Amino acid sequence: MIFENNLAFAKNLDQNDPIGHMRNEFLFPQQNGEPFIYLCGNSLGLQPKTARAVLDRQMTNWENLAVEGWFRGETPWMFYQRELKKLIAPLVGAHPDEVSPMNTLTVNLHLLMVSFYKPNKNRFKIIMEAGAFPSDQYAIETQVRFHGYDPKEAIIEVSPREGEYTLRTEDIVSAIKDNGNEIALVLFGGVNYFTGQLYDMEAITKTGHAIGAVVGFDLAHAAGNVPLQLHDWGVDFACWCSYKYQNSGPGGISAIFVHEKHFNDKSLNRFAGWWGYEAARRFKMEKGFVPEIGADGWQLSGAQIMPMALYHASLQMFEKVGFMTPLRAKSKMLTAYFCYILNEVNHQLGEEQYKVITPLTEEDRGAQLSIVAKENGKQIFEHLVANNVLGDWREPNVIRLSPVPLYNSFEDVFETGKLLLSVCKELNYSKA
Ligand SMILES: *Cc1c(COP(=O)(O)O)cnc(C)c1O
C-alpha cells in the first residue's frame, strides 16, 4: 500500500479497519481532560471496559458463597482455569492441556528451569540473547550458580555484530552450532524488550534440538503481540506475563507452556505444590507427589481467582476479534505506517533525527518500534508525554512506542508523527 502523511488518509484507514471498533472496548488514561494516545501496551496494556464486571462477579461469588465458591456458582473456582486454558491455547498455538495460568513470570521461569535445565559435566551451558530483560538475566545467572557452575563460563550470550543493534538469525544459529556439545539449554526471548526484534523461534528451536539441547522461550513481549505456534514448532517450554500485550492489569497472572512430548517424562525435576497434584486425588492429601498430566502438573498454589478473572476479561477481547490472525494483519500495517511517518518526519527535518533500531522488515518485529533520537531523546520523550502521547523511555537512549492493534488507530500514529516533528522545530533541532 502507498501511504500518505495526512489526517484524511489515516482516518480513512481507520474507517476501513475491520477491528477498529475494538478501541471502544478499552479505557484510556487521561491528562488535562484529554485521553492519551497510548503507545505503551508493551509495558502495561489498557483496561478492558468489561474487566471490572468480570472481576466483580467473582467478588460477588466470594460475598455470597465464600468457601463454597470453589464448588458452586456458574464457574466454580476449582475449574475456573479450564475456561482460561481454552482461550490461552489459540493465542500461543498450543493445546489447552499444554498451557496453564499460574504465578508470575519470573517465578515460572525459575520453575521451568528447575525442570528443563539439566546440566551435566559435559553439557552445562545456557545460550541466550545479549541484552535480555534483566529479570531473565538474573534468573539464569542464579540458576546456573544453584547448580554449582560459574555464570561467566556457563552462560553464552549472542550479541549483534559491530555497528548493528539486532541479531541475525544466521549468527544465532551458528552460535548454537559452534557450542553444540556444551549447550544444555537454549533460552531466548520471543521479542526483545529493548529493540523490539522478533526472533525466528522456529529456526532457533530446530537448531537447538539438532545439537541435542532443550529449547525454551520467554514470551513476555511476544504473547498477544505476534502469532505463535509453540506446539508445531516443537518448543519444549515457554512462559509469559499477561499484563503487557494481554491487558490483564498490573501484577497480572503469568502462564506457562509445556509441550505434550514431556507429559509422561518422569525424569523431570519439579518444585511441586499441592495444586500440581493429580487433580482427581488432590484432596486425598496423601504423601508422595504425583503430578497432574499436562502443564497443570507444574502448578504450586491454589488457583488465583481474582488475577485469573482479569486475565479472562482480556482473553475474551482476543476471542472477540478471532485471536491473532486479524490482529497481526492490522499490526503489520499499523507499524509499517508508523515507520513511514517517521521517515517523513526525518525527511521534513532534513536529517535522520529519529533512528528506528527495530528491524525494518515486518516479519522481524511485532508492534513495537524502538527509536533512538539523534539528540535530546529524554527531552523529546518528556515533550511527548506533556502533549498526551504516552510511550516509555529506556535508558540509555531509547523511546519505545508500540501501536497496539487491539486499541490503537492509524490516526494515533499520524498525530504522534505530527508531534515528533513539531517538538524538533520547537526545540530548534531542525536543519530544514
Ligand atoms: C516484562 C518482563 C519480565 C517481568 O517479569 P515479572 O516477573 O512479571 O515482573 C520478565 N522478563 C521479560 C522478558 C519481560 O519482558
Tab-separated table of C-alpha atoms and ligand atoms in Angstrom:
chain	number	residue	atom	x	y	z
A	1	MET	CA	0.000	0.000	0.000
A	2	ILE	CA	1.179	3.535	-0.775
A	3	PHE	CA	0.881	5.535	2.442
A	4	GLU	CA	0.159	9.249	2.766
A	5	ASN	CA	1.124	11.603	5.543
A	6	ASN	CA	-2.172	13.349	6.167
A	7	LEU	CA	-5.078	13.101	8.589
A	8	ALA	CA	-7.712	12.253	5.987
A	9	PHE	CA	-5.648	9.273	4.827
A	10	ALA	CA	-5.158	7.998	8.403
A	11	LYS	CA	-8.862	8.408	9.146
A	12	ASN	CA	-9.744	6.527	6.013
A	13	LEU	CA	-7.551	3.602	7.087
A	14	ASP	CA	-9.344	3.613	10.443
A	15	GLN	CA	-12.758	3.579	8.774
A	16	ASN	CA	-11.734	0.544	6.746
A	17	ASP	CA	-10.156	-1.259	9.689
A	18	PRO	CA	-12.233	-4.414	10.310
A	19	ILE	CA	-11.270	-4.452	14.002
A	20	GLY	CA	-11.201	-0.675	14.532
A	21	HIS	CA	-14.293	-0.895	16.759
A	22	MET	CA	-12.263	-2.801	19.406
A	23	ARG	CA	-10.783	0.519	20.519
A	24	ASN	CA	-14.142	1.277	22.161
A	25	GLU	CA	-13.749	-1.768	24.400
A	26	PHE	CA	-10.846	-0.197	26.320
A	27	LEU	CA	-10.359	2.596	28.838
A	28	PHE	CA	-7.742	5.223	28.006
A	29	PRO	CA	-5.853	7.195	30.681
A	30	GLN	CA	-6.456	10.934	30.635
A	31	GLN	CA	-4.437	14.068	31.138
A	32	ASN	CA	-5.901	17.581	31.286
A	33	GLY	CA	-9.289	16.159	30.370
A	34	GLU	CA	-7.988	14.550	27.160
A	35	PRO	CA	-7.286	10.866	26.564
A	36	PHE	CA	-3.676	9.931	25.980
A	37	ILE	CA	-2.555	8.498	22.684
A	38	TYR	CA	-1.444	5.315	24.415
A	39	LEU	CA	1.603	3.670	22.838
A	40	CYS	CA	2.793	1.795	25.914
A	41	GLY	CA	0.989	-1.527	25.585
A	42	ASN	CA	4.417	-3.177	25.503
A	43	SER	CA	4.725	-2.302	29.193
A	44	LEU	CA	1.164	-2.318	30.554
A	45	GLY	CA	-1.858	-2.970	28.371
A	46	LEU	CA	-5.058	-0.946	28.758
A	47	GLN	CA	-8.011	-1.962	30.893
A	48	PRO	CA	-10.854	-3.673	29.004
A	49	LYS	CA	-14.139	-1.985	29.908
A	50	THR	CA	-15.505	-5.398	30.888
A	51	ALA	CA	-12.681	-6.149	33.347
A	52	ARG	CA	-14.374	-4.549	36.345
A	53	ALA	CA	-17.608	-6.521	35.846
A	54	VAL	CA	-15.788	-9.820	35.280
A	55	LEU	CA	-13.798	-9.268	38.472
A	56	ASP	CA	-16.899	-8.103	40.306
A	57	ARG	CA	-18.674	-11.372	39.513
A	58	GLN	CA	-16.003	-13.206	41.493
A	59	MET	CA	-16.256	-10.640	44.299
A	60	THR	CA	-19.964	-11.408	44.416
A	61	ASN	CA	-19.287	-15.148	44.466
A	62	TRP	CA	-16.907	-14.607	47.342
A	63	GLU	CA	-19.511	-12.471	49.108
A	64	ASN	CA	-22.386	-14.911	48.612
A	65	LEU	CA	-20.695	-18.285	48.577
A	66	ALA	CA	-17.417	-17.788	50.444
A	67	VAL	CA	-15.622	-21.133	50.670
A	68	GLU	CA	-18.409	-22.831	48.732
A	69	GLY	CA	-17.332	-20.762	45.708
A	70	TRP	CA	-14.743	-23.432	44.992
A	71	PHE	CA	-17.524	-25.847	44.067
A	72	ARG	CA	-20.584	-23.699	43.384
A	73	GLY	CA	-21.553	-20.788	41.141
A	74	GLU	CA	-21.648	-20.689	37.342
A	75	THR	CA	-17.935	-21.447	37.065
A	76	PRO	CA	-16.728	-22.938	40.360
A	77	TRP	CA	-13.240	-21.677	41.226
A	78	MET	CA	-11.945	-25.254	41.217
A	79	PHE	CA	-12.442	-25.406	37.452
A	80	TYR	CA	-12.129	-21.733	36.519
A	81	GLN	CA	-8.716	-22.159	34.957
A	82	ARG	CA	-10.192	-24.511	32.336
A	83	GLU	CA	-12.087	-21.521	30.907
A	84	LEU	CA	-8.816	-19.628	30.574
A	85	LYS	CA	-6.822	-22.518	29.115
A	86	LYS	CA	-9.296	-22.746	26.223
A	87	LEU	CA	-8.626	-19.104	25.357
A	88	ILE	CA	-4.882	-19.064	26.061
A	89	ALA	CA	-4.170	-22.048	23.784
A	90	PRO	CA	-5.092	-20.375	20.462
A	91	LEU	CA	-3.133	-17.256	21.421
A	92	VAL	CA	0.145	-19.173	21.551
A	93	GLY	CA	-0.525	-22.094	19.190
A	94	ALA	CA	-0.856	-24.779	21.849
A	95	HIS	CA	-3.300	-27.436	23.010
A	96	PRO	CA	-5.262	-26.411	26.114
A	97	ASP	CA	-3.515	-29.172	28.100
A	98	GLU	CA	-0.137	-27.629	27.258
A	99	VAL	CA	-0.869	-24.279	28.931
A	100	SER	CA	-1.680	-23.274	32.474
A	101	PRO	CA	-2.166	-19.885	34.158
A	102	MET	CA	-0.244	-19.544	37.416
A	103	ASN	CA	2.123	-17.387	39.480
A	104	THR	CA	4.095	-14.547	37.923
A	105	LEU	CA	6.577	-14.629	35.085
A	106	THR	CA	9.959	-14.715	36.800
A	107	VAL	CA	8.680	-17.342	39.251
A	108	ASN	CA	7.587	-19.507	36.327
A	109	LEU	CA	10.882	-19.031	34.537
A	110	HIS	CA	12.611	-20.456	37.610
A	111	LEU	CA	10.157	-23.336	37.953
A	112	LEU	CA	10.569	-24.313	34.318
A	113	MET	CA	14.350	-24.119	34.526
A	114	VAL	CA	14.200	-26.441	37.521
A	115	SER	CA	12.607	-28.970	35.171
A	116	PHE	CA	14.303	-28.236	31.875
A	117	TYR	CA	17.811	-27.052	32.711
A	118	LYS	CA	19.528	-30.344	33.410
A	119	PRO	CA	23.239	-29.629	33.274
A	120	ASN	CA	25.937	-32.276	33.481
A	121	LYS	CA	29.723	-32.100	33.377
A	122	ASN	CA	29.896	-32.018	29.588
A	123	ARG	CA	26.723	-30.171	28.776
A	124	PHE	CA	26.019	-27.380	31.223
A	125	LYS	CA	25.774	-24.159	29.221
A	126	ILE	CA	22.809	-21.900	28.555
A	127	ILE	CA	22.753	-19.812	25.384
A	128	MET	CA	20.665	-16.622	25.311
A	129	GLU	CA	20.488	-13.236	23.634
A	130	ALA	CA	22.765	-10.478	24.977
A	131	GLY	CA	20.706	-7.661	26.472
A	132	ALA	CA	17.834	-9.868	27.616
A	133	PHE	CA	15.376	-8.379	30.107
A	134	PRO	CA	17.224	-8.067	33.458
A	135	SER	CA	14.897	-10.397	35.362
A	136	ASP	CA	15.727	-13.163	32.880
A	137	GLN	CA	19.440	-12.464	33.194
A	138	TYR	CA	19.219	-12.699	36.990
A	139	ALA	CA	17.084	-15.843	36.879
A	140	ILE	CA	19.515	-17.589	34.538
A	141	GLU	CA	22.600	-16.415	36.436
A	142	THR	CA	21.265	-17.682	39.744
A	143	GLN	CA	20.019	-20.988	38.311
A	144	VAL	CA	23.485	-21.617	36.936
A	145	ARG	CA	25.005	-20.865	40.355
A	146	PHE	CA	22.429	-23.084	42.044
A	147	HIS	CA	23.785	-25.997	40.013
A	148	GLY	CA	27.342	-25.113	41.042
A	149	TYR	CA	28.555	-23.548	37.799
A	150	ASP	CA	30.193	-20.203	37.145
A	151	PRO	CA	27.881	-17.914	35.148
A	152	LYS	CA	30.900	-16.490	33.298
A	153	GLU	CA	31.619	-19.932	31.959
A	154	ALA	CA	28.144	-21.356	31.699
A	155	ILE	CA	26.245	-18.519	30.000
A	156	ILE	CA	26.812	-17.787	26.326
A	157	GLU	CA	25.348	-14.508	25.093
A	158	VAL	CA	24.768	-13.912	21.388
A	159	SER	CA	25.486	-10.264	20.530
A	160	PRO	CA	24.728	-8.127	17.473
A	161	ARG	CA	27.583	-7.540	15.051
A	162	GLU	CA	29.693	-4.414	15.410
A	163	GLY	CA	27.605	-1.377	14.456
A	164	GLU	CA	24.318	-3.325	14.471
A	165	TYR	CA	21.507	-3.261	17.010
A	166	THR	CA	19.779	-6.554	16.369
A	167	LEU	CA	20.766	-10.186	15.905
A	168	ARG	CA	20.979	-12.018	12.617
A	169	THR	CA	19.291	-15.413	12.674
A	170	GLU	CA	22.342	-16.906	10.931
A	171	ASP	CA	24.509	-15.671	13.829
A	172	ILE	CA	22.169	-17.197	16.427
A	173	VAL	CA	22.138	-20.478	14.529
A	174	SER	CA	25.915	-20.636	14.187
A	175	ALA	CA	26.462	-19.676	17.847
A	176	ILE	CA	24.268	-22.617	18.859
A	177	LYS	CA	26.036	-24.980	16.457
A	178	ASP	CA	29.529	-23.770	17.412
A	179	ASN	CA	28.868	-24.677	21.047
A	180	GLY	CA	26.730	-27.680	20.207
A	181	ASN	CA	28.366	-30.201	22.531
A	182	GLU	CA	28.222	-27.976	25.599
A	183	ILE	CA	24.780	-26.387	25.480
A	184	ALA	CA	22.158	-27.850	27.825
A	185	LEU	CA	19.540	-25.164	27.277
A	186	VAL	CA	18.696	-22.608	24.584
A	187	LEU	CA	16.660	-19.876	26.276
A	188	PHE	CA	15.650	-16.849	24.245
A	189	GLY	CA	13.035	-14.114	24.337
A	190	GLY	CA	10.383	-14.192	21.616
A	191	VAL	CA	10.569	-10.441	21.093
A	192	ASN	CA	13.424	-8.494	22.687
A	193	TYR	CA	12.086	-5.870	25.106
A	194	PHE	CA	14.668	-3.229	24.162
A	195	THR	CA	14.976	-3.465	20.383
A	196	GLY	CA	11.571	-4.949	19.583
A	197	GLN	CA	13.248	-7.624	17.443
A	198	LEU	CA	11.105	-10.720	16.831
A	199	TYR	CA	13.329	-13.775	16.769
A	200	ASP	CA	12.870	-16.690	14.411
A	201	MET	CA	11.683	-19.076	17.105
A	202	GLU	CA	11.123	-21.929	14.710
A	203	ALA	CA	14.721	-21.788	13.429
A	204	ILE	CA	16.114	-21.419	16.959
A	205	THR	CA	14.085	-24.424	18.150
A	206	LYS	CA	15.159	-26.563	15.208
A	207	THR	CA	18.822	-25.715	15.682
A	208	GLY	CA	18.688	-26.235	19.441
A	209	HIS	CA	17.139	-29.660	19.037
A	210	ALA	CA	19.600	-30.617	16.308
A	211	ILE	CA	22.500	-30.195	18.764
A	212	GLY	CA	20.631	-32.083	21.491
A	213	ALA	CA	19.623	-29.151	23.701
A	214	VAL	CA	16.322	-28.245	25.329
A	215	VAL	CA	14.697	-25.071	23.937
A	216	GLY	CA	12.572	-22.586	25.882
A	217	PHE	CA	11.280	-19.054	25.342
A	218	ASP	CA	10.288	-16.094	27.476
A	219	LEU	CA	7.346	-14.683	25.543
A	220	ALA	CA	6.640	-11.609	27.682
A	221	HIS	CA	6.796	-9.319	24.636
A	222	ALA	CA	5.566	-11.858	22.114
A	223	ALA	CA	2.374	-13.392	23.550
A	224	GLY	CA	-0.621	-11.397	22.322
A	225	ASN	CA	1.690	-9.387	20.043
A	226	VAL	CA	2.667	-11.860	17.325
A	227	PRO	CA	1.262	-15.233	16.220
A	228	LEU	CA	2.971	-18.207	17.863
A	229	GLN	CA	2.955	-21.928	17.013
A	230	LEU	CA	4.587	-23.334	20.117
A	231	HIS	CA	3.221	-26.842	19.639
A	232	ASP	CA	4.041	-27.184	15.938
A	233	TRP	CA	7.483	-25.642	16.356
A	234	GLY	CA	8.200	-28.292	18.980
A	235	VAL	CA	9.228	-25.729	21.627
A	236	ASP	CA	9.908	-27.554	24.906
A	237	PHE	CA	8.629	-24.895	27.294
A	238	ALA	CA	7.700	-21.233	27.463
A	239	CYS	CA	6.217	-18.669	29.816
A	240	TRP	CA	4.899	-15.136	29.601
A	241	CYS	CA	3.238	-12.418	31.620
A	242	SER	CA	-0.267	-11.282	30.702
A	243	TYR	CA	-0.126	-7.592	31.622
A	244	LYS	CA	1.732	-6.332	28.541
A	245	TYR	CA	0.014	-7.048	25.203
A	246	GLN	CA	-2.605	-9.148	27.018
A	247	ASN	CA	-4.095	-6.386	29.156
A	248	SER	CA	-4.649	-8.288	32.413
A	249	GLY	CA	-3.611	-5.442	34.708
A	250	PRO	CA	-0.568	-4.709	36.877
A	251	GLY	CA	0.811	-7.807	38.567
A	252	GLY	CA	-1.370	-9.948	36.272
A	253	ILE	CA	-1.063	-13.694	36.322
A	254	SER	CA	1.556	-15.455	34.184
A	255	ALA	CA	1.043	-18.600	32.125
A	256	ILE	CA	3.282	-21.478	31.088
A	257	PHE	CA	3.543	-23.794	28.101
A	258	VAL	CA	4.954	-27.308	28.324
A	259	HIS	CA	4.983	-29.378	25.136
A	260	GLU	CA	2.944	-32.578	25.365
A	261	LYS	CA	6.014	-34.663	24.472
A	262	HIS	CA	7.134	-34.059	28.086
A	263	PHE	CA	3.861	-35.040	29.764
A	264	ASN	CA	4.994	-38.557	30.613
A	265	ASP	CA	8.629	-37.818	31.360
A	266	LYS	CA	9.075	-38.960	34.951
A	267	SER	CA	12.711	-37.880	34.990
A	268	LEU	CA	11.898	-34.166	35.072
A	269	ASN	CA	12.613	-32.461	38.352
A	270	ARG	CA	9.934	-30.230	39.779
A	271	PHE	CA	9.480	-27.894	42.681
A	272	ALA	CA	5.998	-29.128	43.441
A	273	GLY	CA	2.959	-27.889	45.334
A	274	TRP	CA	-0.460	-29.327	46.088
A	275	TRP	CA	-2.229	-27.682	43.153
A	276	GLY	CA	0.005	-29.556	40.702
A	277	TYR	CA	-1.028	-32.895	42.204
A	278	GLU	CA	-3.139	-35.292	40.138
A	279	ALA	CA	-6.463	-33.434	40.199
A	280	ALA	CA	-8.708	-36.451	40.809
A	281	ARG	CA	-6.830	-37.359	44.011
A	282	ARG	CA	-5.575	-33.968	45.173
A	283	PHE	CA	-7.857	-33.810	48.165
A	284	LYS	CA	-6.967	-37.208	49.460
A	285	MET	CA	-3.973	-35.298	50.836
A	286	GLU	CA	-1.675	-38.299	50.510
A	287	LYS	CA	2.076	-38.478	50.844
A	288	GLY	CA	4.288	-38.594	47.757
A	289	PHE	CA	3.873	-36.125	44.885
A	290	VAL	CA	2.048	-37.387	41.779
A	291	PRO	CA	1.834	-34.682	39.116
A	292	GLU	CA	-1.328	-33.955	37.140
A	293	ILE	CA	-0.782	-34.735	33.452
A	294	GLY	CA	-0.041	-31.636	31.381
A	295	ALA	CA	1.082	-28.105	32.144
A	296	ASP	CA	-1.212	-28.096	35.189
A	297	GLY	CA	1.239	-30.501	36.814
A	298	TRP	CA	3.578	-27.511	37.344
A	299	GLN	CA	1.075	-25.573	39.465
A	300	LEU	CA	2.012	-24.880	43.043
A	301	SER	CA	-0.644	-22.934	44.880
A	302	GLY	CA	-4.405	-22.716	44.997
A	303	ALA	CA	-5.881	-21.012	41.929
A	304	GLN	CA	-5.521	-17.207	41.889
A	305	ILE	CA	-9.121	-16.407	41.093
A	306	MET	CA	-9.002	-12.589	41.098
A	307	PRO	CA	-6.000	-12.235	38.757
A	308	MET	CA	-7.475	-15.014	36.605
A	309	ALA	CA	-10.746	-13.070	36.322
A	310	LEU	CA	-8.850	-10.057	34.952
A	311	TYR	CA	-6.943	-12.249	32.500
A	312	HIS	CA	-10.245	-13.844	31.493
A	313	ALA	CA	-11.769	-10.446	30.644
A	314	SER	CA	-8.779	-9.687	28.451
A	315	LEU	CA	-8.709	-13.085	26.752
A	316	GLN	CA	-12.348	-12.559	25.788
A	317	MET	CA	-11.240	-9.479	23.812
A	318	PHE	CA	-8.850	-11.674	21.821
A	319	GLU	CA	-11.603	-14.236	21.307
A	320	LYS	CA	-13.899	-11.477	20.059
A	321	VAL	CA	-11.537	-10.491	17.226
A	322	GLY	CA	-10.708	-14.107	16.300
A	323	PHE	CA	-7.308	-14.261	18.012
A	324	MET	CA	-4.008	-13.446	16.324
A	325	THR	CA	-4.600	-13.591	12.560
A	326	PRO	CA	-6.657	-10.383	12.221
A	327	LEU	CA	-4.583	-8.674	14.904
A	328	ARG	CA	-1.319	-9.460	13.154
A	329	ALA	CA	-2.678	-8.257	9.815
A	330	LYS	CA	-3.586	-4.890	11.321
A	331	SER	CA	-0.433	-4.744	13.428
A	332	LYS	CA	1.827	-5.125	10.400
A	333	MET	CA	0.070	-2.296	8.614
A	334	LEU	CA	-0.085	-0.041	11.684
A	335	THR	CA	3.608	-0.411	12.472
A	336	ALA	CA	4.557	-0.061	8.796
A	337	TYR	CA	2.552	3.176	8.721
A	338	PHE	CA	4.443	4.365	11.792
A	339	CYS	CA	7.776	3.615	10.071
A	340	TYR	CA	6.611	5.534	7.019
A	341	ILE	CA	5.536	8.510	9.162
A	342	LEU	CA	8.900	8.568	10.982
A	343	ASN	CA	10.650	8.572	7.627
A	344	GLU	CA	8.523	11.515	6.515
A	345	VAL	CA	9.338	13.392	9.722
A	346	ASN	CA	13.081	12.832	9.211
A	347	HIS	CA	12.699	13.976	5.622
A	348	GLN	CA	10.977	17.183	6.693
A	349	LEU	CA	13.656	17.802	9.311
A	350	GLY	CA	16.386	17.351	6.729
A	351	GLU	CA	18.224	14.714	8.773
A	352	GLU	CA	17.714	11.368	10.492
A	353	GLN	CA	16.611	12.742	13.853
A	354	TYR	CA	14.689	9.542	14.630
A	355	LYS	CA	16.514	6.299	14.025
A	356	VAL	CA	14.458	3.113	14.300
A	357	ILE	CA	16.635	0.340	15.758
A	358	THR	CA	13.843	-2.232	15.480
A	359	PRO	CA	14.195	-4.333	12.319
A	360	LEU	CA	12.655	-2.601	9.316
A	361	THR	CA	11.352	-5.873	7.884
A	362	GLU	CA	7.872	-6.630	9.215
A	363	GLU	CA	8.425	-10.364	9.764
A	364	ASP	CA	11.220	-9.472	12.210
A	365	ARG	CA	9.188	-7.302	14.557
A	366	GLY	CA	5.878	-7.048	16.388
A	367	ALA	CA	4.041	-3.843	17.256
A	368	GLN	CA	6.901	-2.028	18.984
A	369	LEU	CA	9.299	0.458	17.432
A	370	SER	CA	12.385	1.405	19.427
A	371	ILE	CA	13.572	4.827	18.405
A	372	VAL	CA	16.903	6.494	19.127
A	373	ALA	CA	16.708	10.267	18.813
A	374	LYS	CA	19.837	11.892	17.416
A	375	GLU	CA	19.886	14.384	20.247
A	376	ASN	CA	17.981	15.115	23.458
A	377	GLY	CA	15.946	11.938	23.402
A	378	LYS	CA	14.829	12.313	27.002
A	379	GLN	CA	13.615	15.861	26.406
A	380	ILE	CA	11.693	14.761	23.330
A	381	PHE	CA	10.150	11.891	25.271
A	382	GLU	CA	9.041	14.264	28.037
A	383	HIS	CA	7.552	16.606	25.465
A	384	LEU	CA	5.526	13.705	24.054
A	385	VAL	CA	4.134	12.879	27.477
A	386	ALA	CA	3.325	16.534	28.203
A	387	ASN	CA	1.399	16.558	24.918
A	388	ASN	CA	-0.641	13.435	25.653
A	389	VAL	CA	1.416	10.779	23.866
A	390	LEU	CA	2.414	8.030	26.277
A	391	GLY	CA	5.238	5.694	25.331
A	392	ASP	CA	8.174	4.764	27.512
A	393	TRP	CA	11.796	5.645	27.957
A	394	ARG	CA	14.512	3.011	28.284
A	395	GLU	CA	17.984	4.026	29.401
A	396	PRO	CA	20.313	4.989	27.929
A	397	ASN	CA	18.646	6.437	24.833
A	398	VAL	CA	15.593	4.602	23.549
A	399	ILE	CA	11.989	5.753	23.182
A	400	ARG	CA	9.712	2.737	22.824
A	401	LEU	CA	6.412	3.379	21.046
A	402	SER	CA	4.040	0.498	20.383
A	403	PRO	CA	0.885	0.924	18.335
A	404	VAL	CA	-1.233	-1.980	19.594
A	405	PRO	CA	-3.730	-3.327	17.053
A	406	LEU	CA	-6.464	-4.016	19.628
A	407	TYR	CA	-6.829	-0.367	20.598
A	408	ASN	CA	-4.561	1.956	18.619
A	409	SER	CA	-5.595	3.700	15.417
A	410	PHE	CA	-3.851	4.980	12.307
A	411	GLU	CA	-4.885	8.443	13.465
A	412	ASP	CA	-2.912	7.837	16.707
A	413	VAL	CA	0.163	7.152	14.587
A	414	PHE	CA	-0.374	10.186	12.369
A	415	GLU	CA	-0.836	12.521	15.362
A	416	THR	CA	2.276	11.126	17.055
A	417	GLY	CA	4.264	11.874	13.897
A	418	LYS	CA	2.988	15.454	13.884
A	419	LEU	CA	4.184	15.876	17.448
A	420	LEU	CA	7.584	14.281	16.775
A	421	LEU	CA	8.061	16.851	14.026
A	422	SER	CA	6.828	19.899	15.929
A	423	VAL	CA	8.897	19.125	19.030
A	424	CYS	CA	12.108	19.288	16.981
A	425	LYS	CA	11.084	22.570	15.453
A	426	GLU	CA	10.185	23.947	18.875
A	427	LEU	CA	13.432	22.791	20.420
A	428	ASN	CA	15.305	24.007	17.376
A	429	TYR	CA	16.847	20.700	16.305
A	430	SER	CA	15.715	21.044	12.736
A	431	LYS	CA	18.187	21.628	9.926
A	432	ALA	CA	15.425	22.260	7.420
B	1	LIG	C1	8.263	-7.793	31.483
B	1	LIG	C2	9.240	-8.886	31.519
B	1	LIG	C3	9.513	-9.577	32.714
B	1	LIG	C4	8.840	-9.192	34.005
B	1	LIG	O1	8.774	-10.260	34.867
B	1	LIG	P1	7.793	-10.270	36.126
B	1	LIG	O2	8.192	-11.468	36.864
B	1	LIG	O3	6.402	-10.312	35.578
B	1	LIG	O4	8.000	-8.993	36.878
B	1	LIG	C5	10.419	-10.622	32.666
B	1	LIG	N1	11.030	-10.977	31.520
B	1	LIG	C6	10.787	-10.328	30.353
B	1	LIG	C7	11.486	-10.751	29.106
B	1	LIG	C8	9.912	-9.252	30.325
B	1	LIG	O5	9.694	-8.588	29.197
